[in-house]
Amino acid sequence: MLKLPRKPPAATRPATPARPAPRRRTRVLPVLAALFVIGGGLRLASGVGTALAQDPPGASPTRAEDILPLRSSPVSDARLSLELRERETALAEREAQLDERAALLAAAQERVQAQIDALQAAEAELAATMAQADQAAETDIARLVSVFQTMRPEDAANVFTEMDPDFAAGFLARLEPPVAGAILARIEPRQAYALSAIVAGRNALVPRE
């Protein structure tokens, strides 16, 4: 005969675990979502600030000395002052050299001008002396011409025979034609011809109207 299993007594049955009492739901998810949103906003703002702080593409990097105001140090000011003084000293020396050269040039020009004035004065004096000499020579020649005019033809012919042909021809040209003819008539024919040729040649060179 089939026996059915018996149920254990109530005292021996395993006790069913009791279900925990339902807890009250808290707002954890909305708080976390708010924190994530705030954190993302902070990160976005930080990225934008960093991007603004960085230099734009293609621009030269910003240097500290470009941002901070330039301040001169005592060492740089002293060096600049020293360089300025050295340049001023060099310019002063250059100006002094130029002034000295200008003075030397002016003195040289004065000496040259004095020499030119002296030469011009000497030239004028020489010209006056030569004019006086020419005048004296002309006076002497005119006097000799007068002497030959008054001499006898025979005596004058003897003097002309001893003269240089050019000198004698010059006197013959100044004598009156009758006197010159009488003197030539008493001179050797060959010499008389030479004197006549010289006188004719001189007259041929005289410009005519």
PDB file of C-alpha atoms in Angstrom:
ATOM      1  CA  MET A   1       0.000   0.000   0.000  1.00  0.00           C
ATOM      2  CA  LEU A   2       1.368   3.439  -1.092  1.00  0.00           C
ATOM      3  CA  LYS A   3       2.282   5.628   1.830  1.00  0.00           C
ATOM      4  CA  LEU A   4       2.140   9.343   1.499  1.00  0.00           C
ATOM      5  CA  PRO A   5       4.798  11.446   3.084  1.00  0.00           C
ATOM      6  CA  ARG A   6       3.802  13.021   6.201  1.00  0.00           C
ATOM      7  CA  LYS A   7       3.970  16.637   6.816  1.00  0.00           C
ATOM      8  CA  PRO A   8       6.363  17.573   9.493  1.00  0.00           C
ATOM      9  CA  PRO A   9       4.890  18.984  12.530  1.00  0.00           C
ATOM     10  CA  ALA A  10       4.551  22.706  12.812  1.00  0.00           C
ATOM     11  CA  ALA A  11       7.290  22.866  15.294  1.00  0.00           C
ATOM     12  CA  THR A  12       9.676  21.139  12.955  1.00  0.00           C
ATOM     13  CA  ARG A  13       8.851  23.158   9.772  1.00  0.00           C
ATOM     14  CA  PRO A  14      11.496  25.588   8.619  1.00  0.00           C
ATOM     15  CA  ALA A  15      10.553  29.067   9.398  1.00  0.00           C
ATOM     16  CA  THR A  16       9.876  31.223   6.366  1.00  0.00           C
ATOM     17  CA  PRO A  17      12.182  34.283   6.354  1.00  0.00           C
ATOM     18  CA  ALA A  18      10.312  37.419   7.088  1.00  0.00           C
ATOM     19  CA  ARG A  19      10.260  40.083   4.267  1.00  0.00           C
ATOM     20  CA  PRO A  20      11.916  43.353   5.133  1.00  0.00           C
ATOM     21  CA  ALA A  21       9.651  46.185   5.693  1.00  0.00           C
ATOM     22  CA  PRO A  22       9.462  48.455   2.634  1.00  0.00           C
ATOM     23  CA  ARG A  23      11.831  51.485   2.994  1.00  0.00           C
ATOM     24  CA  ARG A  24      10.857  54.978   2.012  1.00  0.00           C
ATOM     25  CA  ARG A  25      12.351  55.926  -1.332  1.00  0.00           C
ATOM     26  CA  THR A  26      14.875  58.779  -1.251  1.00  0.00           C
ATOM     27  CA  ARG A  27      15.662  61.258  -4.062  1.00  0.00           C
ATOM     28  CA  VAL A  28      19.080  59.893  -4.835  1.00  0.00           C
ATOM     29  CA  LEU A  29      18.823  59.909  -8.623  1.00  0.00           C
ATOM     30  CA  PRO A  30      17.821  63.571  -8.971  1.00  0.00           C
ATOM     31  CA  VAL A  31      20.646  64.614  -6.670  1.00  0.00           C
ATOM     32  CA  LEU A  32      23.190  62.632  -8.684  1.00  0.00           C
ATOM     33  CA  ALA A  33      21.848  64.063 -11.918  1.00  0.00           C
ATOM     34  CA  ALA A  34      22.172  67.586 -10.544  1.00  0.00           C
ATOM     35  CA  LEU A  35      25.759  66.903  -9.470  1.00  0.00           C
ATOM     36  CA  PHE A  36      26.641  65.598 -12.926  1.00  0.00           C
ATOM     37  CA  VAL A  37      25.130  68.677 -14.566  1.00  0.00           C
ATOM     38  CA  ILE A  38      26.999  71.029 -12.241  1.00  0.00           C
ATOM     39  CA  GLY A  39      30.264  69.124 -12.784  1.00  0.00           C
ATOM     40  CA  GLY A  40      29.828  69.268 -16.592  1.00  0.00           C
ATOM     41  CA  GLY A  41      29.144  72.986 -16.465  1.00  0.00           C
ATOM     42  CA  LEU A  42      32.237  73.557 -14.370  1.00  0.00           C
ATOM     43  CA  ARG A  43      34.361  71.521 -16.784  1.00  0.00           C
ATOM     44  CA  LEU A  44      32.919  73.401 -19.770  1.00  0.00           C
ATOM     45  CA  ALA A  45      33.585  76.766 -18.144  1.00  0.00           C
ATOM     46  CA  SER A  46      37.117  75.668 -17.281  1.00  0.00           C
ATOM     47  CA  GLY A  47      37.740  74.569 -20.896  1.00  0.00           C
ATOM     48  CA  VAL A  48      36.406  77.844 -22.282  1.00  0.00           C
ATOM     49  CA  GLY A  49      38.626  79.817 -19.869  1.00  0.00           C
ATOM     50  CA  THR A  50      41.650  77.778 -20.846  1.00  0.00           C
ATOM     51  CA  ALA A  51      40.891  78.265 -24.528  1.00  0.00           C
ATOM     52  CA  LEU A  52      40.545  82.001 -24.036  1.00  0.00           C
ATOM     53  CA  ALA A  53      43.775  82.124 -22.069  1.00  0.00           C
ATOM     54  CA  GLN A  54      45.650  80.331 -24.846  1.00  0.00           C
ATOM     55  CA  ASP A  55      46.881  82.186 -27.932  1.00  0.00           C
ATOM     56  CA  PRO A  56      44.788  81.876 -31.102  1.00  0.00           C
ATOM     57  CA  PRO A  57      46.103  79.565 -33.834  1.00  0.00           C
ATOM     58  CA  GLY A  58      48.871  81.170 -35.895  1.00  0.00           C
ATOM     59  CA  ALA A  59      49.591  83.898 -33.345  1.00  0.00           C
ATOM     60  CA  SER A  60      52.905  84.212 -31.578  1.00  0.00           C
ATOM     61  CA  PRO A  61      52.913  82.882 -28.041  1.00  0.00           C
ATOM     62  CA  THR A  62      52.250  85.399 -25.379  1.00  0.00           C
ATOM     63  CA  ARG A  63      55.322  86.166 -23.348  1.00  0.00           C
ATOM     64  CA  ALA A  64      55.463  87.417 -19.816  1.00  0.00           C
ATOM     65  CA  GLU A  65      57.391  90.534 -20.810  1.00  0.00           C
ATOM     66  CA  ASP A  66      54.595  91.363 -23.302  1.00  0.00           C
ATOM     67  CA  ILE A  67      52.022  91.257 -20.564  1.00  0.00           C
ATOM     68  CA  LEU A  68      53.919  92.812 -17.751  1.00  0.00           C
ATOM     69  CA  PRO A  69      54.892  96.473 -18.119  1.00  0.00           C
ATOM     70  CA  LEU A  70      58.503  97.031 -19.153  1.00  0.00           C
ATOM     71  CA  ARG A  71      60.593  98.326 -16.349  1.00  0.00           C
ATOM     72  CA  SER A  72      64.084  99.689 -16.848  1.00  0.00           C
ATOM     73  CA  SER A  73      66.753  98.509 -14.507  1.00  0.00           C
ATOM     74  CA  PRO A  74      69.446 100.788 -13.046  1.00  0.00           C
ATOM     75  CA  VAL A  75      72.081  98.831 -14.985  1.00  0.00           C
ATOM     76  CA  SER A  76      70.391  99.420 -18.365  1.00  0.00           C
ATOM     77  CA  ASP A  77      69.835 103.112 -17.577  1.00  0.00           C
ATOM     78  CA  ALA A  78      73.492 103.561 -16.657  1.00  0.00           C
ATOM     79  CA  ARG A  79      74.644 101.790 -19.819  1.00  0.00           C
ATOM     80  CA  LEU A  80      72.337 103.914 -21.970  1.00  0.00           C
ATOM     81  CA  SER A  81      73.615 107.087 -20.338  1.00  0.00           C
ATOM     82  CA  LEU A  82      77.203 105.977 -20.909  1.00  0.00           C
ATOM     83  CA  GLU A  83      76.540 105.254 -24.583  1.00  0.00           C
ATOM     84  CA  LEU A  84      74.863 108.641 -25.021  1.00  0.00           C
ATOM     85  CA  ARG A  85      77.824 110.416 -23.397  1.00  0.00           C
ATOM     86  CA  GLU A  86      80.261 108.502 -25.624  1.00  0.00           C
ATOM     87  CA  ARG A  87      78.285 109.484 -28.724  1.00  0.00           C
ATOM     88  CA  GLU A  88      78.160 113.109 -27.640  1.00  0.00           C
ATOM     89  CA  THR A  89      81.919 113.066 -27.046  1.00  0.00           C
ATOM     90  CA  ALA A  90      82.535 111.520 -30.483  1.00  0.00           C
ATOM     91  CA  LEU A  91      80.291 114.121 -32.147  1.00  0.00           C
ATOM     92  CA  ALA A  92      82.056 116.937 -30.327  1.00  0.00           C
ATOM     93  CA  GLU A  93      85.451 115.639 -31.450  1.00  0.00           C
ATOM     94  CA  ARG A  94      84.184 115.308 -35.021  1.00  0.00           C
ATOM     95  CA  GLU A  95      82.868 118.867 -34.985  1.00  0.00           C
ATOM     96  CA  ALA A  96      86.186 120.103 -33.612  1.00  0.00           C
ATOM     97  CA  GLN A  97      88.064 118.326 -36.408  1.00  0.00           C
ATOM     98  CA  LEU A  98      85.733 119.809 -39.022  1.00  0.00           C
ATOM     99  CA  ASP A  99      86.177 123.295 -37.558  1.00  0.00           C
ATOM    100  CA  GLU A 100      89.960 122.870 -37.609  1.00  0.00           C
ATOM    101  CA  ARG A 101      89.888 121.713 -41.230  1.00  0.00           C
ATOM    102  CA  ALA A 102      87.657 124.625 -42.165  1.00  0.00           C
ATOM    103  CA  ALA A 103      90.076 127.053 -40.507  1.00  0.00           C
ATOM    104  CA  LEU A 104      93.053 125.489 -42.311  1.00  0.00           C
ATOM    105  CA  LEU A 105      91.188 125.647 -45.617  1.00  0.00           C
ATOM    106  CA  ALA A 106      90.281 129.293 -45.072  1.00  0.00           C
ATOM    107  CA  ALA A 107      93.921 130.113 -44.258  1.00  0.00           C
ATOM    108  CA  ALA A 108      95.096 128.267 -47.386  1.00  0.00           C
ATOM    109  CA  GLN A 109      92.564 130.144 -49.504  1.00  0.00           C
ATOM    110  CA  GLU A 110      93.790 133.438 -48.059  1.00  0.00           C
ATOM    111  CA  ARG A 111      97.401 132.538 -48.888  1.00  0.00           C
ATOM    112  CA  VAL A 112      96.484 131.508 -52.430  1.00  0.00           C
ATOM    113  CA  GLN A 113      94.484 134.702 -52.921  1.00  0.00           C
ATOM    114  CA  ALA A 114      97.431 136.737 -51.621  1.00  0.00           C
ATOM    115  CA  GLN A 115      99.749 134.990 -54.074  1.00  0.00           C
ATOM    116  CA  ILE A 116      97.301 135.624 -56.915  1.00  0.00           C
ATOM    117  CA  ASP A 117      97.095 139.297 -55.983  1.00  0.00           C
ATOM    118  CA  ALA A 118     100.900 139.495 -55.844  1.00  0.00           C
ATOM    119  CA  LEU A 119     101.222 137.851 -59.262  1.00  0.00           C
ATOM    120  CA  GLN A 120      98.638 140.172 -60.753  1.00  0.00           C
ATOM    121  CA  ALA A 121     100.435 143.167 -59.287  1.00  0.00           C
ATOM    122  CA  ALA A 122     103.783 141.910 -60.628  1.00  0.00           C
ATOM    123  CA  GLU A 123     102.233 141.305 -64.043  1.00  0.00           C
ATOM    124  CA  ALA A 124     100.782 144.784 -64.109  1.00  0.00           C
ATOM    125  CA  GLU A 125     104.117 146.246 -63.062  1.00  0.00           C
ATOM    126  CA  LEU A 126     105.950 144.231 -65.716  1.00  0.00           C
ATOM    127  CA  ALA A 127     103.465 145.331 -68.339  1.00  0.00           C
ATOM    128  CA  ALA A 128     103.986 148.944 -67.318  1.00  0.00           C
ATOM    129  CA  THR A 129     107.753 148.484 -67.428  1.00  0.00           C
ATOM    130  CA  MET A 130     107.572 146.874 -70.853  1.00  0.00           C
ATOM    131  CA  ALA A 131     105.345 149.671 -72.071  1.00  0.00           C
ATOM    132  CA  GLN A 132     107.860 152.187 -70.796  1.00  0.00           C
ATOM    133  CA  ALA A 133     110.666 150.239 -72.460  1.00  0.00           C
ATOM    134  CA  ASP A 134     108.742 150.055 -75.711  1.00  0.00           C
ATOM    135  CA  GLN A 135     108.045 153.737 -75.495  1.00  0.00           C
ATOM    136  CA  ALA A 136     111.692 154.461 -74.804  1.00  0.00           C
ATOM    137  CA  ALA A 137     112.768 152.203 -77.655  1.00  0.00           C
ATOM    138  CA  GLU A 138     110.279 153.856 -79.948  1.00  0.00           C
ATOM    139  CA  THR A 139     111.584 157.227 -78.893  1.00  0.00           C
ATOM    140  CA  ASP A 140     115.146 156.111 -79.516  1.00  0.00           C
ATOM    141  CA  ILE A 141     114.275 154.682 -82.937  1.00  0.00           C
ATOM    142  CA  ALA A 142     112.427 157.836 -83.906  1.00  0.00           C
ATOM    143  CA  ARG A 143     115.433 159.848 -82.856  1.00  0.00           C
ATOM    144  CA  LEU A 144     117.768 157.661 -84.933  1.00  0.00           C
ATOM    145  CA  VAL A 145     115.413 157.954 -87.885  1.00  0.00           C
ATOM    146  CA  SER A 146     115.678 161.713 -87.576  1.00  0.00           C
ATOM    147  CA  VAL A 147     119.462 161.410 -87.469  1.00  0.00           C
ATOM    148  CA  PHE A 148     119.540 159.273 -90.612  1.00  0.00           C
ATOM    149  CA  GLN A 149     117.190 161.739 -92.246  1.00  0.00           C
ATOM    150  CA  THR A 150     119.690 164.534 -91.740  1.00  0.00           C
ATOM    151  CA  MET A 151     122.850 162.572 -92.574  1.00  0.00           C
ATOM    152  CA  ARG A 152     124.479 162.583 -95.912  1.00  0.00           C
ATOM    153  CA  PRO A 153     123.466 159.549 -98.019  1.00  0.00           C
ATOM    154  CA  GLU A 154     127.076 158.339 -98.283  1.00  0.00           C
ATOM    155  CA  ASP A 155     127.535 158.330 -94.497  1.00  0.00           C
ATOM    156  CA  ALA A 156     124.157 156.721 -93.875  1.00  0.00           C
ATOM    157  CA  ALA A 157     124.930 154.046 -96.494  1.00  0.00           C
ATOM    158  CA  ASN A 158     128.129 153.136 -94.669  1.00  0.00           C
ATOM    159  CA  VAL A 159     126.197 152.738 -91.399  1.00  0.00           C
ATOM    160  CA  PHE A 160     123.465 150.643 -93.017  1.00  0.00           C
ATOM    161  CA  THR A 161     126.096 148.364 -94.539  1.00  0.00           C
ATOM    162  CA  GLU A 162     127.312 147.447 -91.031  1.00  0.00           C
ATOM    163  CA  MET A 163     123.806 146.951 -89.575  1.00  0.00           C
ATOM    164  CA  ASP A 164     121.930 143.672 -89.305  1.00  0.00           C
ATOM    165  CA  PRO A 165     119.732 143.355 -92.416  1.00  0.00           C
ATOM    166  CA  ASP A 166     116.475 143.156 -90.455  1.00  0.00           C
ATOM    167  CA  PHE A 167     117.434 146.119 -88.248  1.00  0.00           C
ATOM    168  CA  ALA A 168     118.556 148.149 -91.269  1.00  0.00           C
ATOM    169  CA  ALA A 169     115.341 147.270 -93.140  1.00  0.00           C
ATOM    170  CA  GLY A 170     113.328 148.581 -90.191  1.00  0.00           C
ATOM    171  CA  PHE A 171     115.089 151.920 -90.339  1.00  0.00           C
ATOM    172  CA  LEU A 172     114.708 152.137 -94.126  1.00  0.00           C
ATOM    173  CA  ALA A 173     110.949 151.581 -93.766  1.00  0.00           C
ATOM    174  CA  ARG A 174     110.722 154.618 -91.467  1.00  0.00           C
ATOM    175  CA  LEU A 175     112.791 156.934 -93.626  1.00  0.00           C
ATOM    176  CA  GLU A 176     111.197 159.146 -96.177  1.00  0.00           C
ATOM    177  CA  PRO A 177     111.292 157.523 -99.650  1.00  0.00           C
ATOM    178  CA  PRO A 178     113.784 160.016-101.183  1.00  0.00           C
ATOM    179  CA  VAL A 179     116.207 159.558 -98.285  1.00  0.00           C
ATOM    180  CA  ALA A 180     115.819 155.742 -98.307  1.00  0.00           C
ATOM    181  CA  GLY A 181     116.371 155.686-102.108  1.00  0.00           C
ATOM    182  CA  ALA A 182     119.537 157.764-101.831  1.00  0.00           C
ATOM    183  CA  ILE A 183     120.916 155.420 -99.154  1.00  0.00           C
ATOM    184  CA  LEU A 184     120.098 152.274-101.162  1.00  0.00           C
ATOM    185  CA  ALA A 185     121.769 153.777-104.236  1.00  0.00           C
ATOM    186  CA  ARG A 186     125.045 153.943-102.327  1.00  0.00           C
ATOM    187  CA  ILE A 187     124.898 150.371-100.907  1.00  0.00           C
ATOM    188  CA  GLU A 188     126.220 147.335-102.758  1.00  0.00           C
ATOM    189  CA  PRO A 189     123.488 146.150-105.126  1.00  0.00           C
ATOM    190  CA  ARG A 190     123.161 142.684-103.608  1.00  0.00           C
ATOM    191  CA  GLN A 191     122.754 144.090-100.083  1.00  0.00           C
ATOM    192  CA  ALA A 192     120.408 146.771-101.310  1.00  0.00           C
ATOM    193  CA  TYR A 193     118.242 144.092-102.914  1.00  0.00           C
ATOM    194  CA  ALA A 194     118.134 142.064 -99.666  1.00  0.00           C
ATOM    195  CA  LEU A 195     117.080 145.135 -97.658  1.00  0.00           C
ATOM    196  CA  SER A 196     114.398 145.974-100.217  1.00  0.00           C
ATOM    197  CA  ALA A 197     113.055 142.401-100.117  1.00  0.00           C
ATOM    198  CA  ILE A 198     112.827 142.520 -96.303  1.00  0.00           C
ATOM    199  CA  VAL A 199     110.967 145.838 -96.367  1.00  0.00           C
ATOM    200  CA  ALA A 200     108.594 144.572 -99.065  1.00  0.00           C
ATOM    201  CA  GLY A 201     107.922 141.383 -97.130  1.00  0.00           C
ATOM    202  CA  ARG A 202     107.027 143.327 -94.014  1.00  0.00           C
ATOM    203  CA  ASN A 203     104.697 145.570 -95.937  1.00  0.00           C
ATOM    204  CA  ALA A 204     103.045 142.531 -97.520  1.00  0.00           C
ATOM    205  CA  LEU A 205     102.175 141.250 -94.048  1.00  0.00           C
ATOM    206  CA  VAL A 206     100.449 144.486 -93.066  1.00  0.00           C
ATOM    207  CA  PRO A 207      96.660 144.001 -93.092  1.00  0.00           C
ATOM    208  CA  ARG A 208      94.796 146.095 -95.611  1.00  0.00           C
ATOM    209  CA  GLU A 209      91.187 147.310 -95.694  1.00  0.00           C
TER     210      GLU A 209
END
